[in-house]
Coordinates of C-alpha atoms and ligand atoms in Angstrom, one line a residue:
M849 CA -61.9 -15.7 43.4
R850 CA -61.5 -13.3 40.5
R851 CA -65.3 -13.3 40.1
L852 CA -65.8 -12.5 43.8
L853 CA -63.3 -9.6 43.5
G854 CA -65.1 -8.3 40.5
F855 CA -68.4 -8.5 42.3
L856 CA -67.0 -6.6 45.4
Q857 CA -65.5 -3.9 43.1
K858 CA -68.9 -3.4 41.5
V859 CA -70.6 -3.2 44.9
N860 CA -67.9 -0.6 46.0
Q861 CA -68.4 1.4 42.9
S862 CA -72.2 1.4 43.4
I863 CA -71.7 2.5 47.0
L864 CA -69.4 5.4 45.9
K865 CA -72.0 6.4 43.3
F866 CA -74.7 6.7 45.9
Q867 CA -72.7 8.1 48.8
G868 CA -73.9 11.4 50.1
R869 CA -77.4 10.9 48.8
P870 CA -79.9 11.3 51.7
F871 CA -82.0 8.2 50.7
F872 CA -78.9 6.0 50.4
E873 CA -77.4 7.3 53.6
A874 CA -80.7 6.6 55.5
V875 CA -80.9 3.1 54.1
R876 CA -77.2 2.5 55.0
F877 CA -77.9 3.7 58.6
L878 CA -81.0 1.4 58.8
I879 CA -79.0 -1.6 57.5
I880 CA -76.2 -1.0 60.0
Y881 CA -78.8 -0.6 62.8
L882 CA -80.6 -3.8 61.8
L883 CA -77.3 -5.8 61.5
V884 CA -76.0 -4.5 64.9
G885 CA -79.5 -5.4 66.3
V886 CA -79.4 -9.0 64.9
V887 CA -75.7 -9.5 66.1
W888 CA -76.7 -8.1 69.5
I889 CA -79.7 -10.4 69.8
V890 CA -77.9 -13.5 68.6
W891 CA -74.7 -13.0 70.6
S892 CA -76.2 -11.6 73.7
D893 CA -78.6 -14.6 73.9
K894 CA -75.7 -17.0 73.4
W895 CA -73.6 -15.2 76.0
L896 CA -76.6 -15.0 78.5
A897 CA -77.2 -18.8 78.0
A898 CA -73.5 -19.4 78.8
V899 CA -73.5 -17.5 82.1
V900 CA -77.1 -18.0 83.3
S901 CA -78.4 -21.5 84.0
D902 CA -81.8 -21.1 85.5
Y903 CA -84.7 -20.2 83.3
E904 CA -86.3 -17.5 85.5
T905 CA -83.1 -15.4 85.7
F906 CA -82.7 -15.9 82.0
V907 CA -86.1 -14.4 81.3
E908 CA -85.5 -11.5 83.7
M909 CA -82.1 -10.8 82.1
Q910 CA -83.8 -10.8 78.7
T911 CA -86.0 -7.9 79.8
Y912 CA -83.0 -5.9 81.1
K913 CA -81.3 -6.7 77.8
G914 CA -84.2 -5.3 75.9
W915 CA -84.3 -2.1 78.0
F916 CA -80.5 -1.8 77.5
Y917 CA -81.0 -2.0 73.8
V918 CA -83.8 0.5 73.6
I919 CA -82.0 3.1 75.9
T920 CA -78.6 2.7 74.1
S921 CA -80.2 3.0 70.6
G922 CA -82.3 6.0 71.9
V923 CA -79.2 7.8 73.1
L924 CA -77.4 6.9 69.9
F925 CA -80.2 8.3 67.8
F926 CA -80.3 11.5 69.9
V927 CA -76.5 12.1 69.5
I928 CA -76.6 11.4 65.8
L929 CA -79.7 13.5 65.2
K930 CA -78.4 16.4 67.2
S931 CA -75.0 16.4 65.5
R932 CA -76.7 16.2 62.0
L933 CA -79.2 19.0 62.8
S934 CA -76.5 21.2 64.3
L935 CA -74.5 20.7 61.1
L936 CA -77.6 21.5 59.0
K937 CA -78.3 24.6 61.1
D938 CA -74.7 25.9 60.8
L939 CA -74.8 25.3 57.1
S940 CA -78.1 27.1 56.6
D941 CA -76.9 30.0 58.8
K942 CA -73.8 30.2 56.7
L943 CA -75.8 30.2 53.5
I944 CA -78.2 32.9 54.9
H945 CA -75.2 35.0 55.9
Q946 CA -73.6 34.6 52.5
A947 CA -76.8 35.5 50.8
T948 CA -77.4 38.6 52.9
Y949 CA -74.0 40.0 53.8
D950 CA -71.2 41.2 51.6
E951 CA -68.3 38.8 51.8
L952 CA -65.7 41.6 51.4
T953 CA -66.8 44.0 54.0
Q954 CA -69.2 41.9 56.1
L955 CA -71.8 44.6 55.7
P956 CA -75.5 43.9 54.9
N957 CA -76.0 43.6 51.1
K958 CA -79.0 45.1 49.2
S959 CA -81.4 42.3 50.0
K960 CA -80.6 42.5 53.8
L961 CA -80.8 46.3 53.7
T962 CA -84.2 46.1 52.1
Q963 CA -85.4 43.9 55.0
M964 CA -83.7 46.0 57.7
I965 CA -84.7 49.3 56.5
D966 CA -88.3 48.3 55.7
Q967 CA -88.5 46.9 59.3
M968 CA -87.2 50.2 60.7
I969 CA -89.7 52.2 58.7
G970 CA -92.5 49.9 59.8
R971 CA -91.5 50.5 63.5
C972 CA -91.1 54.2 63.2
G973 CA -93.4 56.8 64.7
L974 CA -95.2 59.7 63.0
D975 CA -92.5 62.2 63.6
D976 CA -89.6 60.1 62.5
R977 CA -87.5 61.2 59.6
F978 CA -84.7 59.3 57.9
A979 CA -82.2 59.9 55.1
L980 CA -81.0 57.2 52.7
I981 CA -77.6 58.0 51.3
C982 CA -76.5 56.0 48.3
M983 CA -72.8 56.5 47.7
D984 CA -71.2 55.5 44.4
F985 CA -67.4 55.5 43.7
D986 CA -66.7 57.6 40.6
D987 CA -65.3 55.6 37.6
F988 CA -64.7 52.6 39.8
S989 CA -64.9 50.3 36.8
N990 CA -61.7 51.9 35.6
V991 CA -59.9 50.7 38.8
N992 CA -61.1 47.2 38.3
E993 CA -60.3 47.1 34.6
L994 CA -57.0 48.8 34.7
L995 CA -55.5 47.7 38.0
G996 CA -57.4 44.4 38.5
Y997 CA -60.3 43.3 40.7
H998 CA -58.1 42.4 43.6
I999 CA -57.0 46.0 43.9
G1000 CA -60.6 47.1 43.6
D1001 CA -61.6 44.7 46.4
Q1002 CA -58.8 46.0 48.7
L1003 CA -59.9 49.6 48.0
I1004 CA -63.5 48.8 49.0
S1005 CA -62.6 47.0 52.1
S1006 CA -60.2 49.8 53.2
I1007 CA -62.8 52.4 52.6
S1008 CA -65.4 50.4 54.4
D1009 CA -63.1 50.3 57.5
R1010 CA -62.9 54.1 57.3
V1011 CA -66.6 54.8 56.9
K1012 CA -68.0 52.2 59.3
P1013 CA -67.0 54.2 62.4
L1014 CA -68.7 57.3 61.0
I1015 CA -72.3 56.2 61.7
N1016 CA -74.2 56.0 65.0
Q1017 CA -74.9 52.6 66.4
E1018 CA -78.7 52.7 65.6
D1019 CA -78.1 53.7 62.0
I1020 CA -77.5 51.3 59.2
I1021 CA -74.6 51.0 56.7
G1022 CA -74.7 48.4 53.9
R1023 CA -72.8 47.6 50.7
D1024 CA -74.2 48.0 47.2
S1025 CA -72.5 47.4 43.9
D1026 CA -69.8 50.1 43.6
G1027 CA -70.4 51.8 46.9
F1028 CA -72.2 52.0 50.2
V1029 CA -75.7 52.8 51.5
F1030 CA -76.3 54.6 54.7
F1031 CA -79.7 54.9 56.5
V1032 CA -79.6 57.5 59.2
N1033 CA -82.1 58.9 61.6
L1034 CA -82.5 62.6 60.9
D1035 CA -83.4 63.4 64.5
K1036 CA -79.7 63.0 65.2
Y1037 CA -78.7 64.9 62.0
P1038 CA -80.5 68.2 61.5
E1039 CA -79.9 69.6 58.1
D1040 CA -76.5 71.2 58.7
Q1041 CA -75.2 68.2 60.6
L1042 CA -76.3 65.9 57.8
T1043 CA -74.2 67.9 55.4
D1044 CA -71.3 67.7 57.9
F1045 CA -71.7 63.9 57.9
L1046 CA -71.8 63.8 54.1
E1047 CA -68.6 65.9 54.0
E1048 CA -67.0 63.4 56.4
I1049 CA -67.8 60.5 54.2
K1050 CA -66.4 62.4 51.2
K1051 CA -63.3 63.2 53.1
S1052 CA -62.6 59.7 54.1
V1053 CA -63.1 58.4 50.6
N1054 CA -60.9 61.2 49.1
Q1055 CA -57.9 60.4 51.3
S1056 CA -55.2 58.6 49.4
L1057 CA -54.7 54.8 49.9
N1058 CA -51.6 52.9 49.5
I1059 CA -52.4 49.5 48.0
E1060 CA -49.6 47.2 46.8
N1061 CA -47.2 50.2 46.7
Q1062 CA -49.6 52.2 44.5
M1063 CA -51.0 55.5 45.8
L1064 CA -54.7 55.5 44.8
F1065 CA -57.3 58.2 45.0
L1066 CA -61.0 57.7 44.8
T1067 CA -63.8 60.1 44.6
C1068 CA -67.5 59.5 45.2
T1069 CA -70.9 60.8 44.3
M1070 CA -73.8 60.6 46.8
G1071 CA -77.5 60.8 46.2
I1072 CA -79.8 61.5 49.2
S1073 CA -83.5 60.8 49.5
Q1074 CA -85.6 61.4 52.6
F1075 CA -88.3 59.5 54.4
P1076 CA -91.2 60.2 54.3
Q1077 CA -91.3 62.9 51.6
D1078 CA -89.3 61.0 48.9
G1079 CA -90.6 57.5 49.6
N1080 CA -92.2 55.1 52.1
S1081 CA -90.1 52.1 51.5
F1082 CA -86.5 51.1 50.9
A1083 CA -87.2 50.5 47.2
E1084 CA -88.8 54.0 46.7
L1085 CA -86.0 55.8 48.7
Y1086 CA -83.3 53.8 46.9
K1087 CA -84.8 54.8 43.5
A1088 CA -84.9 58.4 44.5
A1089 CA -81.4 58.5 45.9
N1090 CA -80.0 56.9 42.7
A1091 CA -82.0 59.4 40.6
A1092 CA -80.2 62.1 42.7
I1093 CA -76.9 60.5 41.8
H1094 CA -77.8 60.7 38.1
Q1095 CA -78.8 64.3 38.4
L1096 CA -75.4 65.1 39.9
K1097 CA -73.4 63.1 37.5
E1098 CA -74.8 65.2 34.7
K1099 CA -73.1 68.2 36.2
G1100 CA -70.0 66.7 37.8
K1101 CA -68.7 64.2 40.3
N1102 CA -67.3 64.0 43.8
D1103 CA -70.2 65.7 45.5
Y1104 CA -73.6 65.0 47.0
H1105 CA -77.0 65.9 45.8
F1106 CA -80.5 65.8 47.4
F1107 CA -83.3 64.2 45.3
A1108 CA -85.4 66.8 43.5
E1109 CA -88.7 65.7 42.0
E1110 CA -88.7 68.1 39.0
F1111 CA -85.4 66.9 37.8
H1112 CA -86.5 63.3 38.2
L1113 CA -89.6 64.0 36.1
K1114 CA -87.4 65.6 33.4
R1115 CA -85.3 62.4 33.3
L1116 CA -88.4 60.3 33.2
E1117 CA -89.6 62.5 30.3
R1118 CA -86.3 62.0 28.6
V1119 CA -86.5 58.2 28.9
T1120 CA -90.1 58.2 27.6
M1121 CA -89.1 60.4 24.7
M1122 CA -86.1 58.2 23.8
N1123 CA -88.3 55.1 23.8
E1124 CA -90.8 56.8 21.5
L1125 CA -88.0 58.0 19.3
R1126 CA -86.6 54.5 19.0
N1127 CA -90.0 53.3 17.9
S1128 CA -90.3 56.1 15.4
I1129 CA -86.9 55.3 13.9
D1130 CA -87.9 51.7 13.6
N1131 CA -91.1 52.6 11.9
R1132 CA -89.5 55.2 9.7
D1133 CA -91.8 57.8 11.3
L1134 CA -89.3 60.7 11.0
H1135 CA -89.4 63.0 8.1
F1136 CA -87.6 66.0 6.6
V1137 CA -88.3 69.6 5.7
F1138 CA -86.1 71.5 3.3
Q1139 CA -85.0 75.1 3.8
P1140 CA -83.8 76.9 0.7
I1141 CA -80.3 78.4 0.5
Y1142 CA -80.1 81.4 -1.8
Q1143 CA -77.5 83.0 -4.1
M1144 CA -78.5 86.5 -2.9
T1145 CA -77.4 88.7 -5.8
E1146 CA -79.4 86.6 -8.3
N1147 CA -82.1 85.7 -5.8
R1148 CA -81.8 82.1 -7.0
I1149 CA -82.0 78.8 -5.0
I1150 CA -78.7 76.9 -5.0
G1151 CA -79.5 74.3 -2.4
F1152 CA -81.7 73.1 0.4
E1153 CA -80.7 72.2 4.0
T1154 CA -82.4 69.0 5.1
L1155 CA -83.9 69.4 8.6
I1156 CA -85.3 66.5 10.5
R1157 CA -88.7 66.6 12.0
W1158 CA -90.4 64.3 14.6
E1159 CA -93.9 64.1 15.9
S1160 CA -93.8 62.4 19.3
P1161 CA -97.1 60.6 20.4
T1162 CA -96.7 62.1 23.9
F1163 CA -94.8 65.4 23.4
G1164 CA -96.1 66.5 20.0
S1165 CA -93.6 68.0 17.6
V1166 CA -90.2 68.0 19.3
S1167 CA -87.4 70.4 18.1
P1168 CA -84.4 68.5 16.6
A1169 CA -82.2 70.7 18.8
I1170 CA -83.6 68.8 21.8
F1171 CA -84.1 65.2 20.5
I1172 CA -80.7 65.2 18.7
E1173 CA -78.9 66.2 21.8
Y1174 CA -80.8 63.6 23.9
S1175 CA -80.2 60.9 21.3
E1176 CA -76.5 61.6 21.3
N1177 CA -76.4 60.4 24.9
T1178 CA -78.3 57.2 24.2
G1179 CA -76.7 55.9 21.0
L1180 CA -79.9 56.5 19.0
I1181 CA -78.0 59.1 17.0
Q1182 CA -76.2 56.4 15.1
L1183 CA -79.5 55.2 13.7
I1184 CA -80.7 58.8 13.0
D1185 CA -77.4 59.6 11.1
E1186 CA -77.8 56.5 9.0
F1187 CA -81.4 57.4 8.2
V1188 CA -80.5 60.9 7.3
F1189 CA -77.7 59.8 4.9
E1190 CA -79.8 57.1 3.3
S1191 CA -82.7 59.5 2.8
V1192 CA -80.6 62.3 1.3
I1193 CA -78.6 60.0 -0.9
R1194 CA -81.8 58.4 -2.2
L1195 CA -83.3 61.9 -2.9
R1196 CA -80.1 63.1 -4.6
K1197 CA -80.3 60.0 -6.8
E1198 CA -83.8 60.9 -7.9
W1199 CA -82.7 64.5 -8.6
C1200 CA -79.8 63.5 -10.7
H1201 CA -81.6 63.5 -14.0
N1202 CA -84.3 66.1 -13.6
E1203 CA -84.6 69.9 -13.3
Y1204 CA -83.1 69.7 -9.7
K1205 CA -79.8 68.2 -10.9
D1206 CA -77.7 71.3 -9.9
I1207 CA -79.4 71.8 -6.5
V1208 CA -77.1 71.0 -3.5
I1209 CA -78.7 69.1 -0.6
S1210 CA -77.1 69.8 2.8
L1211 CA -77.5 67.4 5.7
N1212 CA -76.5 67.7 9.3
L1213 CA -74.2 65.2 10.8
S1214 CA -73.9 64.7 14.5
A1215 CA -70.7 64.8 16.5
K1216 CA -71.0 61.1 17.4
G1217 CA -71.6 60.3 13.8
L1218 CA -68.5 62.1 12.6
A1219 CA -66.5 60.1 15.1
S1220 CA -68.0 56.8 14.0
A1221 CA -65.9 54.6 11.7
Q1222 CA -69.0 52.4 11.4
L1223 CA -71.0 55.3 10.0
M1224 CA -68.2 56.2 7.6
A1225 CA -68.3 52.6 6.2
K1226 CA -72.1 52.7 5.9
V1227 CA -71.9 56.1 4.0
A1228 CA -69.3 54.6 1.6
S1229 CA -71.5 51.6 1.0
L1230 CA -74.6 53.8 0.4
V1231 CA -72.7 55.8 -2.2
Q1232 CA -71.8 52.6 -4.0
L1233 CA -75.2 51.1 -3.7
Y1234 CA -77.0 54.2 -5.1
E1235 CA -74.2 54.9 -7.6
I1236 CA -74.3 58.6 -7.0
D1237 CA -71.7 61.3 -7.3
P1238 CA -71.9 63.0 -3.9
H1239 CA -70.6 66.4 -5.2
H1240 CA -74.1 67.8 -4.8
I1241 CA -74.4 66.7 -1.2
Q1242 CA -73.0 68.9 1.5
I1243 CA -72.3 67.6 5.0
E1244 CA -72.7 70.2 7.8
I1245 CA -70.7 69.6 11.0
T1246 CA -70.4 71.8 14.0
E1247 CA -67.4 72.9 15.9
T1248 CA -68.4 70.7 18.9
A1249 CA -68.1 67.7 16.6
L1250 CA -64.5 68.7 15.8
I1251 CA -63.5 69.4 19.4
A1252 CA -64.9 66.2 20.8
N1253 CA -62.4 64.1 18.9
F1254 CA -60.3 66.3 16.7
D1255 CA -57.9 63.8 15.1
I1256 CA -60.6 61.2 14.2
A1257 CA -62.9 64.0 13.0
I1258 CA -60.3 65.3 10.6
E1259 CA -59.5 61.8 9.4
H1260 CA -63.2 61.2 8.7
L1261 CA -63.7 64.6 7.0
H1262 CA -60.9 63.7 4.6
F1263 CA -62.6 60.4 4.0
L1264 CA -65.9 62.0 3.3
R1265 CA -64.3 64.6 1.0
N1266 CA -62.5 61.8 -0.9
L1267 CA -65.8 60.2 -1.5
G1268 CA -66.9 63.4 -3.1
F1269 CA -69.0 65.1 -0.4
S1270 CA -68.4 68.8 0.3
I1271 CA -68.1 69.9 3.9
A1272 CA -69.6 72.9 5.7
L1273 CA -68.7 74.1 9.2
D1274 CA -72.1 74.9 10.7
D1275 CA -73.1 77.5 13.3
F1276 CA -69.8 79.2 13.1
G1277 CA -69.5 81.8 15.8
S1278 CA -71.8 80.1 18.3
G1279 CA -69.1 77.9 19.9
Y1280 CA -65.4 78.1 20.3
S1281 CA -64.9 79.7 16.9
S1282 CA -61.2 79.4 16.7
L1283 CA -60.1 81.3 13.6
T1284 CA -56.6 79.8 13.8
Y1285 CA -57.6 76.3 12.8
L1286 CA -59.9 77.3 10.0
Q1287 CA -57.2 77.1 7.4
T1288 CA -56.2 73.6 8.5
L1289 CA -59.7 72.1 8.3
P1290 CA -60.8 70.1 5.3
I1291 CA -63.9 72.3 4.7
D1292 CA -65.4 74.0 1.7
T1293 CA -68.1 76.2 3.3
L1294 CA -68.4 78.3 6.4
K1295 CA -72.0 78.8 7.8
I1296 CA -72.2 81.8 10.0
D1297 CA -74.5 81.3 13.0
R1298 CA -77.8 83.3 13.0
M1299 CA -76.6 84.9 16.3
F1300 CA -74.5 87.3 14.2
T1301 CA -77.3 88.0 11.7
K1302 CA -79.7 88.9 14.5
N1303 CA -77.6 91.8 15.6
I1304 CA -76.8 93.3 12.2
G1305 CA -77.1 97.0 12.5
L1306 CA -77.7 96.8 16.3
D1307 CA -74.3 96.0 17.6
A1308 CA -71.4 97.8 16.0
K1309 CA -68.8 95.6 17.5
Q1310 CA -70.5 92.4 16.3
D1311 CA -70.8 93.9 12.8
M1312 CA -67.1 94.5 12.8
I1313 CA -66.5 90.9 13.8
L1314 CA -68.8 89.7 11.1
E1315 CA -67.0 91.8 8.5
A1316 CA -63.7 90.3 9.7
I1317 CA -65.1 86.8 9.3
I1318 CA -66.4 87.6 5.9
N1319 CA -62.9 88.8 4.8
L1320 CA -61.2 85.9 6.4
A1321 CA -63.5 83.4 4.6
A1322 CA -62.7 85.1 1.3
Q1323 CA -59.0 85.0 2.0
L1324 CA -59.2 81.3 2.9
D1325 CA -61.2 80.6 -0.3
L1326 CA -64.2 79.4 1.7
K1327 CA -67.7 79.7 0.5
L1328 CA -69.7 81.7 3.0
V1329 CA -73.4 81.1 3.9
I1330 CA -75.1 83.4 6.4
E1331 CA -77.8 81.8 8.4
G1332 CA -80.9 83.3 9.9
I1333 CA -81.6 86.2 7.6
E1334 CA -85.0 87.5 8.6
N1335 CA -85.3 90.9 7.0
V1336 CA -84.3 93.1 4.1
Q1337 CA -81.9 95.2 6.1
Q1338 CA -79.9 92.2 7.1
R1339 CA -79.9 90.9 3.5
D1340 CA -78.8 94.4 2.2
F1341 CA -76.0 94.7 4.8
L1342 CA -74.6 91.3 3.7
L1343 CA -74.9 92.1 0.0
E1344 CA -72.9 95.3 0.7
H1345 CA -70.2 93.2 2.2
Q1346 CA -70.0 90.8 -0.7
C1347 CA -71.7 87.9 1.0
L1348 CA -73.2 85.9 -1.8
F1349 CA -75.1 83.1 0.0
G1350 CA -77.8 83.2 2.6
Q1351 CA -80.5 81.2 4.3
G1352 CA -83.3 82.3 6.6
Y1353 CA -87.0 83.1 7.0
F1354 CA -86.6 86.2 4.8
F1355 CA -86.0 83.8 1.9
G1356 CA -88.0 80.9 3.0
Q1357 CA -89.1 78.7 5.9
P1358 CA -88.2 75.0 5.9
L1359 CA -90.7 73.4 3.5
E1360 CA -92.1 69.9 2.9
L1361 CA -90.4 68.2 -0.1
A1362 CA -93.3 68.7 -2.5
K1363 CA -93.4 72.5 -1.7
A1364 CA -89.6 72.8 -2.0
C1365 CA -89.8 71.1 -5.5
E1366 CA -92.6 73.4 -6.6
L1367 CA -90.5 76.4 -5.5
V1368 CA -87.6 75.3 -7.7
K1369 CA -89.9 74.6 -10.6
K1370 CA -91.5 78.0 -10.3
E1371 CA -88.1 79.7 -10.2
I1372 CA -86.9 77.8 -13.3
K1373 CA -90.2 78.7 -15.1
E1374 CA -89.8 82.4 -14.2
A1375 CA -86.1 82.4 -15.3
N1376 CA -87.1 80.8 -18.6
S1377 CA -89.8 83.3 -19.3
K1378 CA -87.4 86.1 -18.3
N1379 CA -84.8 84.7 -20.7
K1380 CA -87.4 84.5 -23.4
G1381 CA -88.5 88.1 -22.7
D1382 CA -84.8 89.2 -22.8
M1383 CA -84.4 87.5 -26.2
I1384 CA -87.5 89.3 -27.6
Ligands
LIG2818 P1 -78.9 74.1 12.1 O1 -78.3 73.0 11.3 O2 -78.2 75.4 12.3 O3 -80.3 74.4 11.3 C1 -80.8 75.7 11.2 C2 -81.9 75.9 12.2 O4 -82.2 77.3 12.2 C3 -83.2 75.2 11.8 O5 -83.8 74.9 13.0 C4 -84.0 76.2 11.1 O6 -85.3 76.0 11.1 C5 -83.6 77.5 11.8 N1 -83.7 78.7 11.1 C6 -83.5 78.8 9.7 N2 -83.7 80.1 9.4 C7 -84.0 80.8 10.5 C8 -84.4 82.2 10.7 O7 -84.4 83.0 9.9 N3 -84.6 82.5 12.0 C9 -84.7 81.6 13.0 N4 -84.9 82.0 14.2 N5 -84.4 80.3 12.8 C10 -84.0 79.9 11.5 P2 -84.3 73.4 13.4 O8 -84.9 72.7 12.2 O9 -85.1 73.5 14.6 O10 -82.9 72.7 13.7 C11 -82.2 73.0 14.8 C12 -80.9 72.2 14.8 O11 -81.1 70.8 14.9 C13 -80.1 72.4 13.5 O12 -79.4 73.6 13.5 C14 -79.2 71.2 13.6 O13 -78.1 71.5 14.4 C15 -80.1 70.2 14.3 N6 -80.7 69.3 13.2 C16 -81.7 69.5 12.4 N7 -81.9 68.4 11.6 C17 -80.9 67.6 11.9 C18 -80.5 66.3 11.3 O14 -81.1 65.7 10.4 N8 -79.4 65.7 11.9 C19 -78.7 66.3 12.9 N9 -77.6 65.6 13.4 N10 -79.0 67.5 13.4 C20 -80.1 68.1 12.9
LIG2819 MG1 -77.2 73.0 9.7
LIG2820 MG1 -76.7 76.2 11.5

């Protein structure tokens, strides 16, 4: 008995294991069908033999019995097959819906939109014009992260209820990541009416929403591309509309913007440039030139400013003013800053024991770099690795770098100064130029922007401001370097006003390293022969 129970348990387990598998289910169905068939044949024959006595009637009844079996099983098959196929169809319809419609708003998703819009474009006539509007909620990730995804979902579904009634019946509205997509026929929206429509969308998004007792406000940015001029398919129009969103987000948010080809090309150019720059950084294809900084009364070089140079395969030589700004937006600046520090520290190490030992090397540090704790740690480790005394390295930072993140910037400036670097505030006068905070900044040098130098002797008011800055720097005990000195008049004006240090094309253009070294050597040689002459 125990054995039998064990056997039945095993059979049951095997059945459970295979249940739901199509092959097993079909075999089970076949077995049941055959068993019912056998039982029917055996029992119906016995029952027939019991009620029918003559042979002829028995044979006739056998035929009816056969027909009965065939028809009943046929009907049974039909019912089972129909119910199974309906189930399958419902399931596949549900799956297709799930794959093509957004669950939250029940609006077509991107893959369905592609199909619908491409079909619409395929059907349209020669004069038809459409606009694709991609709408993106501004900073929506903040809502999800700070308030939770359930609030984000409720926001989207409330706004979908508001914007759905805004479109015409023949137009299309769909859902895409953090926003909606509209595809409207421009015959119904001439230019001014389209902008009315866009304003209406904006208004309905901007209205406050009360969700779980919290008043929430959303803004949105819309990019618009038009068929046929901006693209011939959903994919092309979508790309253009999103490019328009990016164009707008560079200027501000909560507005709409029509796609403009030139701007798109500029962005494309920027992407190409950044890809090439990344390669150049990896291959160490960037190099430096060195512009001398002079002690003007003695006409003697006291230092060099390190200026980065890059030759792009596509764009030729690109100004650092451009590629540094672009790379600040992509994160590449981190790599550039590290490269600059490492190169300068290595050079300073080489110069420690030769005739250049008193020359100060300046380097430019980006705003992002100044705010980066990671870079600070890297700089400290480089100082340790190369065993240098950083007193002869000056770090130039701009006011923008301070304003971006004042507290962290100040903390990092103290850190760099404690390591031994000296700090210069670069391009002073070109930005916010707040005189009040100068005394609180941990800086040693003030570099006056060449904008002031350019107007020396031409603009009396600016000359007065320059004089005031020169006096202020002296009172605050800051070393003053004037940038962009291009002629003798400018130099003389500055000397008259007790400005000791200057930099600019009048003294020297940025030079390759070998040429910069030659210049120092020549200067030392001349000084030595002058000394000898003096002694004689
Ligand atoms: P900056 O730090 O103010 O550098 C001075 C710029 O003025 C240099 O331009 C230099 O060539 C130019 N210059 C010097 N003297 C004269 C002159 O007499 N007249 C005129 N018209 N220009 C003069 P450059 O090399 O094109 O650099 C532009 C800016 O790019 C730099 O301004 C600096 O902000 C940034 N930069 C350069 N190298 C680096 C770097 O290694 N790292 C970072 N983060 N920024 C850098
Ligand atoms: Mg500089
Ligand atoms: Mg400067």
